[in-house]
PDB file of C-alpha atoms and ligand atoms in Angstrom:
ATOM      1  CA  VAL A   1       0.000   0.000   0.000  1.00  0.00           C
ATOM      2  CA  THR A   2       1.554   3.260  -1.062  1.00  0.00           C
ATOM      3  CA  SER A   3       0.645   6.515   0.587  1.00  0.00           C
ATOM      4  CA  ASP A   4      -1.258   7.863  -2.416  1.00  0.00           C
ATOM      5  CA  THR A   5      -3.746   5.033  -2.171  1.00  0.00           C
ATOM      6  CA  ILE A   6      -4.715   6.313   1.272  1.00  0.00           C
ATOM      7  CA  LEU A   7      -6.921   9.349   1.343  1.00  0.00           C
ATOM      8  CA  SER A   8      -7.421  10.537   4.891  1.00  0.00           C
ATOM      9  CA  THR A   9      -8.668  14.076   4.383  1.00  0.00           C
ATOM     10  CA  LEU A  10     -10.619  15.947   1.776  1.00  0.00           C
ATOM     11  CA  GLN A  11     -11.941  19.509   1.675  1.00  0.00           C
ATOM     12  CA  LEU A  12     -14.860  20.619  -0.418  1.00  0.00           C
ATOM     13  CA  ILE A  13     -16.339  24.093  -0.703  1.00  0.00           C
ATOM     14  CA  THR A  14     -20.059  24.468  -1.311  1.00  0.00           C
ATOM     15  CA  ARG A  15     -21.720  27.663  -2.466  1.00  0.00           C
ATOM     16  CA  SER A  16     -25.358  26.809  -1.794  1.00  0.00           C
ATOM     17  CA  THR A  17     -27.634  24.660   0.328  1.00  0.00           C
ATOM     18  CA  LYS A  18     -28.227  22.513  -2.717  1.00  0.00           C
ATOM     19  CA  GLN A  19     -24.519  21.814  -3.225  1.00  0.00           C
ATOM     20  CA  THR A  20     -24.170  20.645   0.371  1.00  0.00           C
ATOM     21  CA  GLN A  21     -27.212  18.409  -0.051  1.00  0.00           C
ATOM     22  CA  GLN A  22     -25.639  17.009  -3.226  1.00  0.00           C
ATOM     23  CA  ILE A  23     -22.498  16.001  -1.330  1.00  0.00           C
ATOM     24  CA  GLY A  24     -24.814  14.282   1.126  1.00  0.00           C
ATOM     25  CA  VAL A  25     -26.470  12.429  -1.749  1.00  0.00           C
ATOM     26  CA  TYR A  26     -23.056  11.123  -2.836  1.00  0.00           C
ATOM     27  CA  LEU A  27     -22.333   9.953   0.714  1.00  0.00           C
ATOM     28  CA  GLY A  28     -25.723   8.265   0.888  1.00  0.00           C
ATOM     29  CA  ARG A  29     -25.041   6.414  -2.360  1.00  0.00           C
ATOM     30  CA  LEU A  30     -21.618   5.276  -1.171  1.00  0.00           C
ATOM     31  CA  ALA A  31     -22.765   4.284   2.323  1.00  0.00           C
ATOM     32  CA  LEU A  32     -22.493   0.722   3.590  1.00  0.00           C
ATOM     33  CA  PRO A  33     -24.058  -0.941   6.636  1.00  0.00           C
ATOM     34  CA  LYS A  34     -22.468   0.219   9.904  1.00  0.00           C
ATOM     35  CA  ASP A  35     -21.015   3.388   8.452  1.00  0.00           C
ATOM     36  CA  VAL A  36     -20.644   6.171  10.998  1.00  0.00           C
ATOM     37  CA  PHE A  37     -20.569   9.824   9.962  1.00  0.00           C
ATOM     38  CA  LEU A  38     -19.743  12.346  12.674  1.00  0.00           C
ATOM     39  CA  LEU A  39     -20.909  15.896  11.968  1.00  0.00           C
ATOM     40  CA  VAL A  40     -19.299  18.857  13.663  1.00  0.00           C
ATOM     41  CA  GLY A  41     -19.955  22.549  13.076  1.00  0.00           C
ATOM     42  CA  GLN A  42     -21.651  25.588  14.595  1.00  0.00           C
ATOM     43  CA  LEU A  43     -25.403  26.225  14.715  1.00  0.00           C
ATOM     44  CA  GLY A  44     -26.649  26.615  11.170  1.00  0.00           C
ATOM     45  CA  ALA A  45     -23.461  25.322   9.581  1.00  0.00           C
ATOM     46  CA  GLY A  46     -25.347  22.770   7.503  1.00  0.00           C
ATOM     47  CA  LYS A  47     -25.168  19.478   9.410  1.00  0.00           C
ATOM     48  CA  THR A  48     -28.871  18.745   8.970  1.00  0.00           C
ATOM     49  CA  CYS A  49     -28.725  19.923   5.365  1.00  0.00           C
ATOM     50  CA  LEU A  50     -25.965  17.397   4.659  1.00  0.00           C
ATOM     51  CA  THR A  51     -27.919  14.687   6.497  1.00  0.00           C
ATOM     52  CA  GLN A  52     -30.950  15.410   4.327  1.00  0.00           C
ATOM     53  CA  GLY A  53     -28.798  14.737   1.263  1.00  0.00           C
ATOM     54  CA  ILE A  54     -27.512  11.504   2.826  1.00  0.00           C
ATOM     55  CA  ALA A  55     -31.124  10.429   3.361  1.00  0.00           C
ATOM     56  CA  TRP A  56     -31.954  11.136  -0.279  1.00  0.00           C
ATOM     57  CA  GLY A  57     -28.834   9.258  -1.396  1.00  0.00           C
ATOM     58  CA  LEU A  58     -30.042   6.276   0.632  1.00  0.00           C
ATOM     59  CA  GLY A  59     -33.326   6.416  -1.256  1.00  0.00           C
ATOM     60  CA  ILE A  60     -35.335   7.828   1.646  1.00  0.00           C
ATOM     61  CA  LYS A  61     -38.255   9.709   0.130  1.00  0.00           C
ATOM     62  CA  ASP A  62     -40.048  11.047   3.183  1.00  0.00           C
ATOM     63  CA  TRP A  63     -37.411  13.252   4.754  1.00  0.00           C
ATOM     64  CA  ALA A  64     -38.958  15.934   6.952  1.00  0.00           C
ATOM     65  CA  ALA A  65     -37.270  18.213   9.452  1.00  0.00           C
ATOM     66  CA  SER A  66     -37.551  16.640  12.889  1.00  0.00           C
ATOM     67  CA  PRO A  67     -38.683  18.612  15.925  1.00  0.00           C
ATOM     68  CA  SER A  68     -35.709  19.835  17.928  1.00  0.00           C
ATOM     69  CA  PHE A  69     -36.509  17.610  20.939  1.00  0.00           C
ATOM     70  CA  VAL A  70     -36.016  14.458  18.857  1.00  0.00           C
ATOM     71  CA  ILE A  71     -32.604  13.003  19.641  1.00  0.00           C
ATOM     72  CA  ILE A  72     -32.658   9.819  17.584  1.00  0.00           C
ATOM     73  CA  ARG A  73     -34.788   8.892  14.650  1.00  0.00           C
ATOM     74  CA  GLU A  74     -34.720   6.064  12.183  1.00  0.00           C
ATOM     75  CA  LEU A  75     -35.640   6.431   8.530  1.00  0.00           C
ATOM     76  CA  GLN A  76     -35.928   3.517   6.142  1.00  0.00           C
ATOM     77  CA  GLY A  77     -34.187   3.588   2.768  1.00  0.00           C
ATOM     78  CA  ARG A  78     -31.872   1.230   0.878  1.00  0.00           C
ATOM     79  CA  LEU A  79     -30.377   0.954   4.381  1.00  0.00           C
ATOM     80  CA  PRO A  80     -31.815   2.345   7.594  1.00  0.00           C
ATOM     81  CA  LEU A  81     -30.557   5.785   8.520  1.00  0.00           C
ATOM     82  CA  PHE A  82     -30.093   6.463  12.229  1.00  0.00           C
ATOM     83  CA  HIS A  83     -30.042  10.234  12.595  1.00  0.00           C
ATOM     84  CA  VAL A  84     -28.785  11.313  15.991  1.00  0.00           C
ATOM     85  CA  ASP A  85     -28.615  14.909  17.237  1.00  0.00           C
ATOM     86  CA  LEU A  86     -26.687  15.421  20.469  1.00  0.00           C
ATOM     87  CA  TYR A  87     -27.306  19.193  20.591  1.00  0.00           C
ATOM     88  CA  ARG A  88     -29.535  19.106  23.655  1.00  0.00           C
ATOM     89  CA  LEU A  89     -27.387  16.718  25.663  1.00  0.00           C
ATOM     90  CA  ASP A  90     -24.674  18.103  27.896  1.00  0.00           C
ATOM     91  CA  GLN A  91     -23.895  15.261  30.272  1.00  0.00           C
ATOM     92  CA  MET A  92     -21.884  12.267  29.154  1.00  0.00           C
ATOM     93  CA  ALA A  93     -24.296  10.122  31.195  1.00  0.00           C
ATOM     94  CA  GLU A  94     -27.241  11.316  29.085  1.00  0.00           C
ATOM     95  CA  ILE A  95     -25.399  10.372  25.935  1.00  0.00           C
ATOM     96  CA  SER A  96     -24.367   6.979  27.264  1.00  0.00           C
ATOM     97  CA  ASP A  97     -28.012   6.357  28.301  1.00  0.00           C
ATOM     98  CA  LEU A  98     -29.046   6.598  24.642  1.00  0.00           C
ATOM     99  CA  GLY A  99     -27.605   3.130  24.048  1.00  0.00           C
ATOM    100  CA  LEU A 100     -26.006   4.184  20.801  1.00  0.00           C
ATOM    101  CA  GLU A 101     -24.075   0.870  20.650  1.00  0.00           C
ATOM    102  CA  ASP A 102     -27.294  -0.753  19.436  1.00  0.00           C
ATOM    103  CA  TYR A 103     -27.318   1.572  16.448  1.00  0.00           C
ATOM    104  CA  PHE A 104     -23.613   1.083  15.768  1.00  0.00           C
ATOM    105  CA  SER A 105     -24.050  -2.685  15.673  1.00  0.00           C
ATOM    106  CA  ALA A 106     -27.198  -2.581  13.512  1.00  0.00           C
ATOM    107  CA  LYS A 107     -26.827  -2.768   9.745  1.00  0.00           C
ATOM    108  CA  GLY A 108     -27.618   0.850   9.099  1.00  0.00           C
ATOM    109  CA  VAL A 109     -25.898   4.185   8.616  1.00  0.00           C
ATOM    110  CA  CYS A 110     -25.374   6.393  11.688  1.00  0.00           C
ATOM    111  CA  VAL A 111     -25.199  10.154  11.212  1.00  0.00           C
ATOM    112  CA  ILE A 112     -24.479  12.078  14.399  1.00  0.00           C
ATOM    113  CA  GLU A 113     -24.869  15.851  14.678  1.00  0.00           C
ATOM    114  CA  TRP A 114     -22.861  17.610  17.411  1.00  0.00           C
ATOM    115  CA  ALA A 115     -20.670  14.513  17.593  1.00  0.00           C
ATOM    116  CA  GLU A 116     -17.980  16.381  19.532  1.00  0.00           C
ATOM    117  CA  LYS A 117     -20.242  16.204  22.598  1.00  0.00           C
ATOM    118  CA  GLY A 118     -19.918  12.440  22.777  1.00  0.00           C
ATOM    119  CA  LEU A 119     -16.666  11.602  21.034  1.00  0.00           C
ATOM    120  CA  SER A 120     -15.444   9.197  23.721  1.00  0.00           C
ATOM    121  CA  LEU A 121     -18.641   7.152  23.304  1.00  0.00           C
ATOM    122  CA  LEU A 122     -18.506   7.016  19.514  1.00  0.00           C
ATOM    123  CA  PRO A 123     -16.723   4.506  17.253  1.00  0.00           C
ATOM    124  CA  ALA A 124     -13.022   5.229  16.822  1.00  0.00           C
ATOM    125  CA  GLU A 125     -13.285   4.414  13.117  1.00  0.00           C
ATOM    126  CA  ASN A 126     -15.490   6.984  11.426  1.00  0.00           C
ATOM    127  CA  LEU A 127     -15.814   9.700   8.857  1.00  0.00           C
ATOM    128  CA  LEU A 128     -15.577  13.041  10.622  1.00  0.00           C
ATOM    129  CA  ILE A 129     -17.151  15.942   8.742  1.00  0.00           C
ATOM    130  CA  ASN A 130     -16.396  19.415   9.968  1.00  0.00           C
ATOM    131  CA  ILE A 131     -18.500  22.149   8.414  1.00  0.00           C
ATOM    132  CA  SER A 132     -17.478  25.778   8.738  1.00  0.00           C
ATOM    133  CA  PHE A 133     -18.807  29.101   7.454  1.00  0.00           C
ATOM    134  CA  LEU A 134     -16.936  30.947   4.729  1.00  0.00           C
ATOM    135  CA  ALA A 135     -19.732  33.341   3.704  1.00  0.00           C
ATOM    136  CA  PRO A 136     -23.515  33.427   4.208  1.00  0.00           C
ATOM    137  CA  ASP A 137     -24.073  30.795   1.524  1.00  0.00           C
ATOM    138  CA  GLU A 138     -20.621  29.295   1.436  1.00  0.00           C
ATOM    139  CA  ARG A 139     -19.326  26.420   3.553  1.00  0.00           C
ATOM    140  CA  LYS A 140     -16.115  24.456   3.873  1.00  0.00           C
ATOM    141  CA  LEU A 141     -16.615  20.746   4.441  1.00  0.00           C
ATOM    142  CA  LYS A 142     -13.552  19.040   5.823  1.00  0.00           C
ATOM    143  CA  PHE A 143     -13.627  15.251   5.829  1.00  0.00           C
ATOM    144  CA  THR A 144     -11.281  13.209   7.992  1.00  0.00           C
ATOM    145  CA  ALA A 145     -11.288   9.436   7.546  1.00  0.00           C
ATOM    146  CA  THR A 146     -10.183   7.132  10.350  1.00  0.00           C
ATOM    147  CA  GLY A 147     -10.007   3.477   9.367  1.00  0.00           C
ATOM    148  CA  SER A 148      -9.605   1.774   6.000  1.00  0.00           C
ATOM    149  CA  ARG A 149     -13.327   1.679   5.256  1.00  0.00           C
ATOM    150  CA  TYR A 150     -13.466   5.466   5.436  1.00  0.00           C
ATOM    151  CA  HIS A 151     -10.324   6.007   3.390  1.00  0.00           C
ATOM    152  CA  LEU A 152     -12.035   4.063   0.640  1.00  0.00           C
ATOM    153  CA  LEU A 153     -15.257   5.989   1.098  1.00  0.00           C
ATOM    154  CA  LEU A 154     -13.389   9.290   0.758  1.00  0.00           C
ATOM    155  CA  LYS A 155     -11.910   8.118  -2.527  1.00  0.00           C
ATOM    156  CA  GLY A 156     -15.384   7.441  -3.787  1.00  0.00           C
ATOM    157  CA  LEU A 157     -16.556  10.839  -2.606  1.00  0.00           C
ATOM    158  CA  LYS A 158     -13.640  12.545  -4.315  1.00  0.00           C
ATOM    159  CA  ASN A 159     -14.492  10.798  -7.575  1.00  0.00           C
ATOM    160  CA  TYR A 160     -18.067  11.984  -7.348  1.00  0.00           C
ATOM    161  CA  ALA A 161     -17.006  15.535  -6.468  1.00  0.00           C
ATOM    162  CA  ASN A 162     -14.600  15.640  -9.416  1.00  0.00           C
ATOM    163  CA  SER A 163     -17.383  14.575 -11.771  1.00  0.00           C
ATOM    164  CA  ASP A 164     -19.494  17.674 -10.967  1.00  0.00           C
TER     165      ASP A 164
HETATM  166  N1  ATP B   1     -23.541  26.160   1.320  1.00  0.00           N
HETATM  167  C1  ATP B   1     -24.471  25.861   2.245  1.00  0.00           C
HETATM  168  N2  ATP B   1     -24.486  24.629   2.771  1.00  0.00           N
HETATM  169  C2  ATP B   1     -25.405  24.288   3.730  1.00  0.00           C
HETATM  170  N3  ATP B   1     -26.346  25.129   4.198  1.00  0.00           N
HETATM  171  C3  ATP B   1     -26.366  26.369   3.702  1.00  0.00           C
HETATM  172  C4  ATP B   1     -25.440  26.793   2.713  1.00  0.00           C
HETATM  173  N4  ATP B   1     -25.712  28.077   2.406  1.00  0.00           N
HETATM  174  C5  ATP B   1     -26.739  28.428   3.178  1.00  0.00           C
HETATM  175  N5  ATP B   1     -27.149  27.419   3.966  1.00  0.00           N
HETATM  176  C6  ATP B   1     -28.253  27.494   4.937  1.00  0.00           C
HETATM  177  O1  ATP B   1     -27.703  27.300   6.232  1.00  0.00           O
HETATM  178  C7  ATP B   1     -28.644  26.602   7.066  1.00  0.00           C
HETATM  179  C8  ATP B   1     -28.032  25.308   7.567  1.00  0.00           C
HETATM  180  O2  ATP B   1     -28.941  24.798   8.504  1.00  0.00           O
HETATM  181  P1  ATP B   1     -28.817  23.360   9.136  1.00  0.00           P
HETATM  182  O3  ATP B   1     -30.071  23.143   9.893  1.00  0.00           O
HETATM  183  O4  ATP B   1     -28.442  22.374   8.114  1.00  0.00           O
HETATM  184  O5  ATP B   1     -27.595  23.588  10.124  1.00  0.00           O
HETATM  185  P2  ATP B   1     -27.131  22.647  11.321  1.00  0.00           P
HETATM  186  O6  ATP B   1     -25.648  22.630  11.246  1.00  0.00           O
HETATM  187  O7  ATP B   1     -27.850  21.378  11.291  1.00  0.00           O
HETATM  188  O8  ATP B   1     -27.577  23.516  12.585  1.00  0.00           O
HETATM  189  P3  ATP B   1     -27.983  23.001  14.066  1.00  0.00           P
HETATM  190  O9  ATP B   1     -26.705  23.027  14.848  1.00  0.00           O
HETATM  191  O10 ATP B   1     -28.956  24.014  14.536  1.00  0.00           O
HETATM  192  O11 ATP B   1     -28.557  21.617  13.972  1.00  0.00           O
HETATM  193  C9  ATP B   1     -29.864  26.341   6.194  1.00  0.00           C
HETATM  194  O12 ATP B   1     -30.789  27.372   6.382  1.00  0.00           O
HETATM  195  C10 ATP B   1     -29.289  26.377   4.789  1.00  0.00           C
HETATM  196  O13 ATP B   1     -30.252  26.730   3.816  1.00  0.00           O
HETATM  197 MG1   MG B   2     -29.012  20.329  12.690  1.00  0.00          MG
END
């Protein structure tokens, strides 16, 4: 294995909500059972927007914004999507009480918003996606892959992004 076959980070700039959703669609198409995507970024960065795209890419038709008190929801597509939002949880005990291990061991795709709040309880191998603001409609998406599965996934994502 030479170093250029390993892709551990990737940065993409999006200039609209739609472009961020499209990156999500690519991720949803590439996703495999047990994939874990950790989303990090300020309020309004675009974590849910990216998740919506992932849902579409998984073939989920009935995406709807969830009420803010919903912490975990499951949507059925080509694979189940477990959409977790840790925003309202501040104690590690509350996060550990969610029993996220059950979702990690199920054959679905886990997408976790505000993942930084529970990092020590989340799988060490994951795709970390950090979204930051560049301008009102512009975002930087930084992907960091930990584990061979996610290096491969990033390659796939890069191929898709280059085909735009
Ligand atoms: N390039 C872009 N990518 C993503 N969202 C964008 C972009 N430009 C503008 N937006 C807008 O930014 C907002 C992102 O909201 P979203 O709910 O996805 O953020 P979030 O990170 O999930 O926030 P929260 O922490 O509250 O859950 C939306 O209103 C979206 O339309
Ligand atoms: Mg959100």
